[in-house]
Amino acid sequence: DDLLQDTGIANSIAASDPESLALLLESVPLEPRLISWQQVPNAKKLDVLVEMRGDPRTTVIESTPKEEWEIIFQNVDAEQLLEISDTLPSDLLEIALAAMGKQQRQFFQDASQYKDEQIGHWLNHELLVLPTNAKVRDGLRLLRRELPDTTECIFLLNRAGQFSAAVKLSSLFGEPDHLPLVDLSEDYISVVKADQDAVQAAREVQTSGYISLPVVDDGNKLLGRVDIVTACELVNENYERQIMSSAGMDEDEDLFSSVPTSAKKRAIWLGINLMTAFLASWFIGLFEATLQEVVALAILMPVVASMGGIAGSQTLTLIVRGLALGQVTKSNRKALLDKELKVGILNGFIWAFVVGAIAYLWFDSSLLGVVIGIAILLNIIAAAITGVILPLILSRLKIDPALSGSVILTTVTDIVGFVAFLGLGSIFLL
Amino acid sequence: DDLLQDTGIANSIAASDPESLALLLESVPLEPRLISWQQVPNAKKLDVLVEMRGDPRTTVIESTPKEEWEIIFQNVDAEQLLEISDTLPSDLLEIALAAMGKQQRQFFQDASQYKDEQIGHWLNHELLVLPTNAKVRDGLRLLRRELPDTTECIFLLNRAGQFSAAVKLSSLFGEPDHLPLVDLSEDYISVVKADQDAVQAAREVQTSGYISLPVVDDGNKLLGRVDIVTACELVNENYERQIMSSAGMDEDEDLFSSVPTSAKKRAIWLGINLMTAFLASWFIGLFEATLQEVVALAILMPVVASMGGIAGSQTLTLIVRGLALGQVTKSNRKALLDKELKVGILNGFIWAFVVGAIAYLWFDSSLLGVVIGIAILLNIIAAAITGVILPLILSRLKIDPALSGSVILTTVTDIVGFVAFLGLGSIFLL
């Protein structure tokens, strides 16, 4: 009880919508989280679970007594189950499937045939559909029923269940009853293929001007629709994945995961980084004799490495965004490399001069100034080239450049920087 | 013409929607971009400008002959002008304002009173409004006009123009003509204040279950609405800002900005980084004598620094996301610090042992192994503390932690790492 007062969560539970409640539960440590979770009414629990991120969701799922699940899953539908199924133990999945009607179970199975990354996995099945030859009066009759959320169109299907047209509800008013709906159909609505990339399809919905788009299979059969609420979730999740993966984490990361879990998850990334750091050290070790003679090289080493790292990560970030937006393609990658190379050469010369001058003044050695200047120039140029080419290679290899790009880039700029600086130092300063 | 064929852009211009066209123009170098821009029909140009990012938009605006602007701005409305006004020279702004009707000009001026970061700046003014005492028949009459996009509710206003209720269009059907609309009003629709943070308000729309939310001023007067299309733009832009600012860039950055512009923009970030790198070097310089004696220290320095940097950036990334989602607050920051500290201590010990063992084996010195182990432990702990506290301080100072957080963090972990490692080395290895 004390814990609850501390976090100020107690009063909020009753009043909150599922989204806020999910954010709230995620933002408190494990103990008060589980106490608060118990106080969430069972009827609300499913909606909250759907809104939560994977890791914190797992913590509350594990704490929920088995007998509660039948109540929680009382009105579960296919969409909700799909959202949480990757964090659900198989026995609970069984309970949920048993609670669903035949049609919802069918929807769940259909969706499960598509991968997480495909839009077919994330369909909304609440649709207004009519046969292609339906009239305005048929459309108006549909409106008297309760409409599903985010519905603005009636989809017209031919006898084979294939999508033929979409008609905006709002275009029905004032039209004569006997007018064929096809005459009012939208000319430019996009039709999404179920096996299309989920994030790309979601972006298409966001910019389509429609609240949802129809989704069809390879045979043009209407399977469902992507609504804008789902689209926002997919796009936001993708951005979070990008941000989190730049630090070697995933978007499901729990603010308050248990210490061992969290340490273990992060250890992998630290381990990968350690290997690259030792690799860089090994290259430094090649110049042991030089370092012993010219200690200024050891002192200035980090400057060379970090200037390359920063310049490279700027290029990398720009290219990764361009790839995500589909703006970096075969046709412009040469021009991009050309431009980034020129930027690198320009900035390389500027900073070579600045760093060279400072090093000269600090250590009173013009030769040292020249050596570090050349090393900076080379490293910034190498950074520009790597920043363009690396994400292109990674994305062709189907490796997420947001995740592994920066580690590899830093390894390259560290090694190029150290080798150039210490190598030139060995030649000119010994 | 060759340029156009190279980029494959020529055919796409006529067929494309403004969003795709904007992405396409952004993705080609300056020269073909301007040639393609000329081929965009004038009637389409405004819509394309609205969709483009700031920097590339500036390039096409500058290339457009002055006499074209009157045609381009023929049907400009307040919202469109607000989207592009920050990249518009004042003479073009004048032309646009002159082309607008009195009401649109008023909307523009109203919106300009709010800052970019406030939702009042981004309102949609196409509304369905009725007086509070209106009946179902009044509502149905409204539907016969052409409906604005993303409209699902009629807003009811009292005589003072204050917002009193929202009624879903879909709830009107099948209801008796004389029923007061108030009886059908939505119980839980959120009302947004115009001075609220734009991104927060946009997120509220995305998760509200509504397609747009009413926006009021301090006196509850209805000013307009935030629609979900605008909400998606605001949220996506904010994510892009976060991603780009981690590399010291902004979301308006042009894939193909001219080399000097691009070099200049990035130079600032490189300069800031250079100062921090030299600061780290200065600390290394304090241990010149030690480095001369024990060259292994110079070789292993980067390992200590980078382990701290990686561990710290993981914590930082997690906290920055939590801050952005409103999940890190006064009430849980102690608990967060506590948890991150424990994770740091655990990972610190693990990696201290691993790195210590490798260093021992490599340089055959158990004392060196102990020294680097302790340095790693201290640095990972310092990284955890900095990763939690730094973004809290920055956000209190109204400085974007996504922008400056990682530079400051790396500076801290570099300095702590170098001082701990070389300091301990001076004590135990000399």
JSON list of N, CA and C in Angstrom, two decimals, chain B residues 34-92:
[
{"chain": "B", "resi": 34, "resn": "LEU", "atom": "N", "xyz": [15.90, 19.93, -59.53]},
{"chain": "B", "resi": 34, "resn": "LEU", "atom": "CA", "xyz": [15.32, 21.19, -60.01]},
{"chain": "B", "resi": 34, "resn": "LEU", "atom": "C", "xyz": [14.68, 21.02, -61.38]},
{"chain": "B", "resi": 35, "resn": "ILE", "atom": "N", "xyz": [15.29, 20.17, -62.21]},
{"chain": "B", "resi": 35, "resn": "ILE", "atom": "CA", "xyz": [14.69, 19.90, -63.52]},
{"chain": "B", "resi": 35, "resn": "ILE", "atom": "C", "xyz": [13.33, 19.22, -63.33]},
{"chain": "B", "resi": 36, "resn": "SER", "atom": "N", "xyz": [13.28, 18.24, -62.43]},
{"chain": "B", "resi": 36, "resn": "SER", "atom": "CA", "xyz": [12.01, 17.54, -62.19]},
{"chain": "B", "resi": 36, "resn": "SER", "atom": "C", "xyz": [10.98, 18.49, -61.62]},
{"chain": "B", "resi": 37, "resn": "TRP", "atom": "N", "xyz": [11.42, 19.34, -60.72]},
{"chain": "B", "resi": 37, "resn": "TRP", "atom": "CA", "xyz": [10.52, 20.29, -60.08]},
{"chain": "B", "resi": 37, "resn": "TRP", "atom": "C", "xyz": [9.81, 21.16, -61.11]},
{"chain": "B", "resi": 38, "resn": "GLN", "atom": "N", "xyz": [10.57, 21.57, -62.14]},
{"chain": "B", "resi": 38, "resn": "GLN", "atom": "CA", "xyz": [9.97, 22.39, -63.20]},
{"chain": "B", "resi": 38, "resn": "GLN", "atom": "C", "xyz": [8.86, 21.64, -63.91]},
{"chain": "B", "resi": 39, "resn": "GLN", "atom": "N", "xyz": [8.98, 20.30, -63.96]},
{"chain": "B", "resi": 39, "resn": "GLN", "atom": "CA", "xyz": [7.99, 19.52, -64.70]},
{"chain": "B", "resi": 39, "resn": "GLN", "atom": "C", "xyz": [6.75, 19.21, -63.87]},
{"chain": "B", "resi": 40, "resn": "VAL", "atom": "N", "xyz": [6.81, 19.47, -62.58]},
{"chain": "B", "resi": 40, "resn": "VAL", "atom": "CA", "xyz": [5.61, 19.27, -61.76]},
{"chain": "B", "resi": 40, "resn": "VAL", "atom": "C", "xyz": [4.60, 20.34, -62.17]},
{"chain": "B", "resi": 41, "resn": "PRO", "atom": "N", "xyz": [3.35, 19.94, -62.47]},
{"chain": "B", "resi": 41, "resn": "PRO", "atom": "CA", "xyz": [2.34, 20.94, -62.82]},
{"chain": "B", "resi": 41, "resn": "PRO", "atom": "C", "xyz": [2.18, 21.97, -61.69]},
{"chain": "B", "resi": 42, "resn": "ASN", "atom": "N", "xyz": [2.01, 23.22, -62.05]},
{"chain": "B", "resi": 42, "resn": "ASN", "atom": "CA", "xyz": [1.90, 24.26, -61.03]},
{"chain": "B", "resi": 42, "resn": "ASN", "atom": "C", "xyz": [0.79, 23.98, -60.02]},
{"chain": "B", "resi": 43, "resn": "ALA", "atom": "N", "xyz": [-0.29, 23.38, -60.51]},
{"chain": "B", "resi": 43, "resn": "ALA", "atom": "CA", "xyz": [-1.43, 23.11, -59.63]},
{"chain": "B", "resi": 43, "resn": "ALA", "atom": "C", "xyz": [-1.07, 22.11, -58.52]},
{"chain": "B", "resi": 44, "resn": "LYS", "atom": "N", "xyz": [-0.02, 21.34, -58.76]},
{"chain": "B", "resi": 44, "resn": "LYS", "atom": "CA", "xyz": [0.36, 20.29, -57.82]},
{"chain": "B", "resi": 44, "resn": "LYS", "atom": "C", "xyz": [1.49, 20.76, -56.90]},
{"chain": "B", "resi": 45, "resn": "LYS", "atom": "N", "xyz": [2.15, 21.84, -57.27]},
{"chain": "B", "resi": 45, "resn": "LYS", "atom": "CA", "xyz": [3.39, 22.22, -56.58]},
{"chain": "B", "resi": 45, "resn": "LYS", "atom": "C", "xyz": [3.20, 22.50, -55.09]},
{"chain": "B", "resi": 46, "resn": "LEU", "atom": "N", "xyz": [2.09, 23.18, -54.76]},
{"chain": "B", "resi": 46, "resn": "LEU", "atom": "CA", "xyz": [1.89, 23.52, -53.36]},
{"chain": "B", "resi": 46, "resn": "LEU", "atom": "C", "xyz": [1.79, 22.26, -52.48]},
{"chain": "B", "resi": 47, "resn": "ASP", "atom": "N", "xyz": [1.03, 21.29, -52.96]},
{"chain": "B", "resi": 47, "resn": "ASP", "atom": "CA", "xyz": [0.87, 20.06, -52.18]},
{"chain": "B", "resi": 47, "resn": "ASP", "atom": "C", "xyz": [2.20, 19.34, -52.00]},
{"chain": "B", "resi": 48, "resn": "VAL", "atom": "N", "xyz": [3.04, 19.39, -53.03]},
{"chain": "B", "resi": 48, "resn": "VAL", "atom": "CA", "xyz": [4.34, 18.74, -52.93]},
{"chain": "B", "resi": 48, "resn": "VAL", "atom": "C", "xyz": [5.23, 19.49, -51.93]},
{"chain": "B", "resi": 49, "resn": "LEU", "atom": "N", "xyz": [5.22, 20.81, -51.99]},
{"chain": "B", "resi": 49, "resn": "LEU", "atom": "CA", "xyz": [6.01, 21.61, -51.05]},
{"chain": "B", "resi": 49, "resn": "LEU", "atom": "C", "xyz": [5.65, 21.28, -49.61]},
{"chain": "B", "resi": 50, "resn": "VAL", "atom": "N", "xyz": [4.34, 21.15, -49.38]},
{"chain": "B", "resi": 50, "resn": "VAL", "atom": "CA", "xyz": [3.87, 20.86, -48.02]},
{"chain": "B", "resi": 50, "resn": "VAL", "atom": "C", "xyz": [4.45, 19.55, -47.51]},
{"chain": "B", "resi": 51, "resn": "GLU", "atom": "N", "xyz": [4.60, 18.57, -48.40]},
{"chain": "B", "resi": 51, "resn": "GLU", "atom": "CA", "xyz": [5.08, 17.26, -47.98]},
{"chain": "B", "resi": 51, "resn": "GLU", "atom": "C", "xyz": [6.59, 17.18, -47.81]},
{"chain": "B", "resi": 52, "resn": "MET", "atom": "N", "xyz": [7.32, 18.13, -48.40]},
{"chain": "B", "resi": 52, "resn": "MET", "atom": "CA", "xyz": [8.79, 18.03, -48.38]},
{"chain": "B", "resi": 52, "resn": "MET", "atom": "C", "xyz": [9.39, 18.45, -47.05]},
{"chain": "B", "resi": 53, "resn": "ARG", "atom": "N", "xyz": [10.57, 17.91, -46.74]},
{"chain": "B", "resi": 53, "resn": "ARG", "atom": "CA", "xyz": [11.33, 18.33, -45.57]},
{"chain": "B", "resi": 53, "resn": "ARG", "atom": "C", "xyz": [11.94, 19.71, -45.80]},
{"chain": "B", "resi": 54, "resn": "GLY", "atom": "N", "xyz": [12.23, 20.40, -44.70]},
{"chain": "B", "resi": 54, "resn": "GLY", "atom": "CA", "xyz": [12.66, 21.79, -44.77]},
{"chain": "B", "resi": 54, "resn": "GLY", "atom": "C", "xyz": [13.80, 22.09, -45.73]},
{"chain": "B", "resi": 55, "resn": "ASP", "atom": "N", "xyz": [14.93, 21.40, -45.59]},
{"chain": "B", "resi": 55, "resn": "ASP", "atom": "CA", "xyz": [16.11, 21.74, -46.38]},
{"chain": "B", "resi": 55, "resn": "ASP", "atom": "C", "xyz": [15.92, 21.51, -47.88]},
{"chain": "B", "resi": 56, "resn": "PRO", "atom": "N", "xyz": [15.46, 20.30, -48.26]},
{"chain": "B", "resi": 56, "resn": "PRO", "atom": "CA", "xyz": [15.22, 20.12, -49.70]},
{"chain": "B", "resi": 56, "resn": "PRO", "atom": "C", "xyz": [14.12, 21.05, -50.24]},
{"chain": "B", "resi": 57, "resn": "ARG", "atom": "N", "xyz": [13.14, 21.36, -49.40]},
{"chain": "B", "resi": 57, "resn": "ARG", "atom": "CA", "xyz": [12.08, 22.28, -49.83]},
{"chain": "B", "resi": 57, "resn": "ARG", "atom": "C", "xyz": [12.68, 23.64, -50.17]},
{"chain": "B", "resi": 58, "resn": "THR", "atom": "N", "xyz": [13.59, 24.09, -49.34]},
{"chain": "B", "resi": 58, "resn": "THR", "atom": "CA", "xyz": [14.24, 25.38, -49.60]},
{"chain": "B", "resi": 58, "resn": "THR", "atom": "C", "xyz": [14.91, 25.40, -50.97]},
{"chain": "B", "resi": 59, "resn": "THR", "atom": "N", "xyz": [15.54, 24.28, -51.34]},
{"chain": "B", "resi": 59, "resn": "THR", "atom": "CA", "xyz": [16.24, 24.26, -52.63]},
{"chain": "B", "resi": 59, "resn": "THR", "atom": "C", "xyz": [15.27, 24.47, -53.79]},
{"chain": "B", "resi": 60, "resn": "VAL", "atom": "N", "xyz": [14.09, 23.84, -53.73]},
{"chain": "B", "resi": 60, "resn": "VAL", "atom": "CA", "xyz": [13.16, 24.02, -54.86]},
{"chain": "B", "resi": 60, "resn": "VAL", "atom": "C", "xyz": [12.46, 25.38, -54.79]},
{"chain": "B", "resi": 61, "resn": "ILE", "atom": "N", "xyz": [12.21, 25.88, -53.59]},
{"chain": "B", "resi": 61, "resn": "ILE", "atom": "CA", "xyz": [11.60, 27.21, -53.49]},
{"chain": "B", "resi": 61, "resn": "ILE", "atom": "C", "xyz": [12.50, 28.26, -54.12]},
{"chain": "B", "resi": 62, "resn": "GLU", "atom": "N", "xyz": [13.79, 28.16, -53.82]},
{"chain": "B", "resi": 62, "resn": "GLU", "atom": "CA", "xyz": [14.73, 29.15, -54.34]},
{"chain": "B", "resi": 62, "resn": "GLU", "atom": "C", "xyz": [14.83, 29.11, -55.86]},
{"chain": "B", "resi": 63, "resn": "SER", "atom": "N", "xyz": [14.55, 27.93, -56.45]},
{"chain": "B", "resi": 63, "resn": "SER", "atom": "CA", "xyz": [14.71, 27.80, -57.90]},
{"chain": "B", "resi": 63, "resn": "SER", "atom": "C", "xyz": [13.45, 28.19, -58.67]},
{"chain": "B", "resi": 64, "resn": "THR", "atom": "N", "xyz": [12.36, 28.45, -57.95]},
{"chain": "B", "resi": 64, "resn": "THR", "atom": "CA", "xyz": [11.09, 28.73, -58.63]},
{"chain": "B", "resi": 64, "resn": "THR", "atom": "C", "xyz": [11.00, 30.20, -59.02]},
{"chain": "B", "resi": 65, "resn": "PRO", "atom": "N", "xyz": [10.75, 30.48, -60.32]},
{"chain": "B", "resi": 65, "resn": "PRO", "atom": "CA", "xyz": [10.68, 31.88, -60.74]},
{"chain": "B", "resi": 65, "resn": "PRO", "atom": "C", "xyz": [9.55, 32.62, -60.03]},
{"chain": "B", "resi": 66, "resn": "LYS", "atom": "N", "xyz": [9.80, 33.88, -59.75]},
{"chain": "B", "resi": 66, "resn": "LYS", "atom": "CA", "xyz": [8.87, 34.68, -58.95]},
{"chain": "B", "resi": 66, "resn": "LYS", "atom": "C", "xyz": [7.46, 34.71, -59.52]},
{"chain": "B", "resi": 67, "resn": "GLU", "atom": "N", "xyz": [7.36, 34.75, -60.88]},
{"chain": "B", "resi": 67, "resn": "GLU", "atom": "CA", "xyz": [6.03, 34.93, -61.49]},
{"chain": "B", "resi": 67, "resn": "GLU", "atom": "C", "xyz": [5.15, 33.68, -61.31]},
{"chain": "B", "resi": 68, "resn": "GLU", "atom": "N", "xyz": [5.78, 32.54, -60.99]},
{"chain": "B", "resi": 68, "resn": "GLU", "atom": "CA", "xyz": [4.97, 31.33, -60.83]},
{"chain": "B", "resi": 68, "resn": "GLU", "atom": "C", "xyz": [4.19, 31.30, -59.51]},
{"chain": "B", "resi": 69, "resn": "TRP", "atom": "N", "xyz": [4.66, 32.07, -58.56]},
{"chain": "B", "resi": 69, "resn": "TRP", "atom": "CA", "xyz": [4.11, 31.90, -57.21]},
{"chain": "B", "resi": 69, "resn": "TRP", "atom": "C", "xyz": [2.64, 32.26, -57.10]},
{"chain": "B", "resi": 70, "resn": "GLU", "atom": "N", "xyz": [2.20, 33.24, -57.90]},
{"chain": "B", "resi": 70, "resn": "GLU", "atom": "CA", "xyz": [0.78, 33.58, -57.81]},
{"chain": "B", "resi": 70, "resn": "GLU", "atom": "C", "xyz": [-0.11, 32.42, -58.23]},
{"chain": "B", "resi": 71, "resn": "ILE", "atom": "N", "xyz": [0.37, 31.65, -59.20]},
{"chain": "B", "resi": 71, "resn": "ILE", "atom": "CA", "xyz": [-0.39, 30.47, -59.62]},
{"chain": "B", "resi": 71, "resn": "ILE", "atom": "C", "xyz": [-0.31, 29.39, -58.54]},
{"chain": "B", "resi": 72, "resn": "ILE", "atom": "N", "xyz": [0.91, 29.19, -58.03]},
{"chain": "B", "resi": 72, "resn": "ILE", "atom": "CA", "xyz": [1.09, 28.13, -57.02]},
{"chain": "B", "resi": 72, "resn": "ILE", "atom": "C", "xyz": [0.22, 28.40, -55.79]},
{"chain": "B", "resi": 73, "resn": "PHE", "atom": "N", "xyz": [0.14, 29.66, -55.41]},
{"chain": "B", "resi": 73, "resn": "PHE", "atom": "CA", "xyz": [-0.59, 30.01, -54.18]},
{"chain": "B", "resi": 73, "resn": "PHE", "atom": "C", "xyz": [-2.08, 30.27, -54.41]},
{"chain": "B", "resi": 74, "resn": "GLN", "atom": "N", "xyz": [-2.55, 29.96, -55.63]},
{"chain": "B", "resi": 74, "resn": "GLN", "atom": "CA", "xyz": [-3.92, 30.29, -55.97]},
{"chain": "B", "resi": 74, "resn": "GLN", "atom": "C", "xyz": [-4.95, 29.84, -54.94]},
{"chain": "B", "resi": 75, "resn": "ASN", "atom": "N", "xyz": [-4.83, 28.58, -54.50]},
{"chain": "B", "resi": 75, "resn": "ASN", "atom": "CA", "xyz": [-5.83, 28.06, -53.56]},
{"chain": "B", "resi": 75, "resn": "ASN", "atom": "C", "xyz": [-5.24, 27.74, -52.19]},
{"chain": "B", "resi": 76, "resn": "VAL", "atom": "N", "xyz": [-4.16, 28.43, -51.83]},
{"chain": "B", "resi": 76, "resn": "VAL", "atom": "CA", "xyz": [-3.48, 28.11, -50.57]},
{"chain": "B", "resi": 76, "resn": "VAL", "atom": "C", "xyz": [-4.42, 28.35, -49.39]},
{"chain": "B", "resi": 77, "resn": "ASP", "atom": "N", "xyz": [-4.36, 27.44, -48.41]},
{"chain": "B", "resi": 77, "resn": "ASP", "atom": "CA", "xyz": [-5.10, 27.70, -47.18]},
{"chain": "B", "resi": 77, "resn": "ASP", "atom": "C", "xyz": [-4.13, 27.86, -46.00]},
{"chain": "B", "resi": 78, "resn": "ALA", "atom": "N", "xyz": [-4.68, 28.24, -44.86]},
{"chain": "B", "resi": 78, "resn": "ALA", "atom": "CA", "xyz": [-3.86, 28.57, -43.70]},
{"chain": "B", "resi": 78, "resn": "ALA", "atom": "C", "xyz": [-2.95, 27.42, -43.28]},
{"chain": "B", "resi": 79, "resn": "GLU", "atom": "N", "xyz": [-3.53, 26.19, -43.28]},
{"chain": "B", "resi": 79, "resn": "GLU", "atom": "CA", "xyz": [-2.75, 25.03, -42.84]},
{"chain": "B", "resi": 79, "resn": "GLU", "atom": "C", "xyz": [-1.53, 24.79, -43.73]},
{"chain": "B", "resi": 80, "resn": "GLN", "atom": "N", "xyz": [-1.76, 24.87, -45.04]},
{"chain": "B", "resi": 80, "resn": "GLN", "atom": "CA", "xyz": [-0.64, 24.65, -45.97]},
{"chain": "B", "resi": 80, "resn": "GLN", "atom": "C", "xyz": [0.44, 25.69, -45.77]},
{"chain": "B", "resi": 81, "resn": "LEU", "atom": "N", "xyz": [0.01, 26.94, -45.63]},
{"chain": "B", "resi": 81, "resn": "LEU", "atom": "CA", "xyz": [0.98, 28.02, -45.47]},
{"chain": "B", "resi": 81, "resn": "LEU", "atom": "C", "xyz": [1.78, 27.86, -44.18]},
{"chain": "B", "resi": 82, "resn": "LEU", "atom": "N", "xyz": [1.10, 27.40, -43.12]},
{"chain": "B", "resi": 82, "resn": "LEU", "atom": "CA", "xyz": [1.80, 27.20, -41.85]},
{"chain": "B", "resi": 82, "resn": "LEU", "atom": "C", "xyz": [2.87, 26.12, -41.98]},
{"chain": "B", "resi": 83, "resn": "GLU", "atom": "N", "xyz": [2.57, 25.10, -42.78]},
{"chain": "B", "resi": 83, "resn": "GLU", "atom": "CA", "xyz": [3.52, 24.00, -42.94]},
{"chain": "B", "resi": 83, "resn": "GLU", "atom": "C", "xyz": [4.81, 24.46, -43.59]},
{"chain": "B", "resi": 84, "resn": "ILE", "atom": "N", "xyz": [4.70, 25.39, -44.51]},
{"chain": "B", "resi": 84, "resn": "ILE", "atom": "CA", "xyz": [5.89, 25.76, -45.27]},
{"chain": "B", "resi": 84, "resn": "ILE", "atom": "C", "xyz": [6.44, 27.14, -44.90]},
{"chain": "B", "resi": 85, "resn": "SER", "atom": "N", "xyz": [5.76, 27.86, -43.99]},
{"chain": "B", "resi": 85, "resn": "SER", "atom": "CA", "xyz": [6.13, 29.27, -43.78]},
{"chain": "B", "resi": 85, "resn": "SER", "atom": "C", "xyz": [7.55, 29.46, -43.25]},
{"chain": "B", "resi": 86, "resn": "ASP", "atom": "N", "xyz": [8.08, 28.48, -42.51]},
{"chain": "B", "resi": 86, "resn": "ASP", "atom": "CA", "xyz": [9.43, 28.68, -41.97]},
{"chain": "B", "resi": 86, "resn": "ASP", "atom": "C", "xyz": [10.51, 28.60, -43.03]},
{"chain": "B", "resi": 87, "resn": "THR", "atom": "N", "xyz": [10.17, 28.10, -44.22]},
{"chain": "B", "resi": 87, "resn": "THR", "atom": "CA", "xyz": [11.16, 28.06, -45.29]},
{"chain": "B", "resi": 87, "resn": "THR", "atom": "C", "xyz": [10.83, 29.05, -46.41]},
{"chain": "B", "resi": 88, "resn": "LEU", "atom": "N", "xyz": [9.88, 29.95, -46.13]},
{"chain": "B", "resi": 88, "resn": "LEU", "atom": "CA", "xyz": [9.40, 30.87, -47.17]},
{"chain": "B", "resi": 88, "resn": "LEU", "atom": "C", "xyz": [9.97, 32.27, -46.95]},
{"chain": "B", "resi": 89, "resn": "PRO", "atom": "N", "xyz": [10.63, 32.85, -47.98]},
{"chain": "B", "resi": 89, "resn": "PRO", "atom": "CA", "xyz": [11.10, 34.24, -47.84]},
{"chain": "B", "resi": 89, "resn": "PRO", "atom": "C", "xyz": [9.89, 35.16, -47.65]},
{"chain": "B", "resi": 90, "resn": "SER", "atom": "N", "xyz": [10.11, 36.32, -47.02]},
{"chain": "B", "resi": 90, "resn": "SER", "atom": "CA", "xyz": [8.96, 37.15, -46.63]},
{"chain": "B", "resi": 90, "resn": "SER", "atom": "C", "xyz": [8.17, 37.66, -47.82]},
{"chain": "B", "resi": 91, "resn": "ASP", "atom": "N", "xyz": [8.85, 37.88, -48.97]},
{"chain": "B", "resi": 91, "resn": "ASP", "atom": "CA", "xyz": [8.08, 38.37, -50.13]},
{"chain": "B", "resi": 91, "resn": "ASP", "atom": "C", "xyz": [7.10, 37.31, -50.64]},
{"chain": "B", "resi": 92, "resn": "LEU", "atom": "N", "xyz": [7.51, 36.04, -50.58]},
{"chain": "B", "resi": 92, "resn": "LEU", "atom": "CA", "xyz": [6.60, 34.97, -51.01]},
{"chain": "B", "resi": 92, "resn": "LEU", "atom": "C", "xyz": [5.46, 34.79, -50.00]}
]
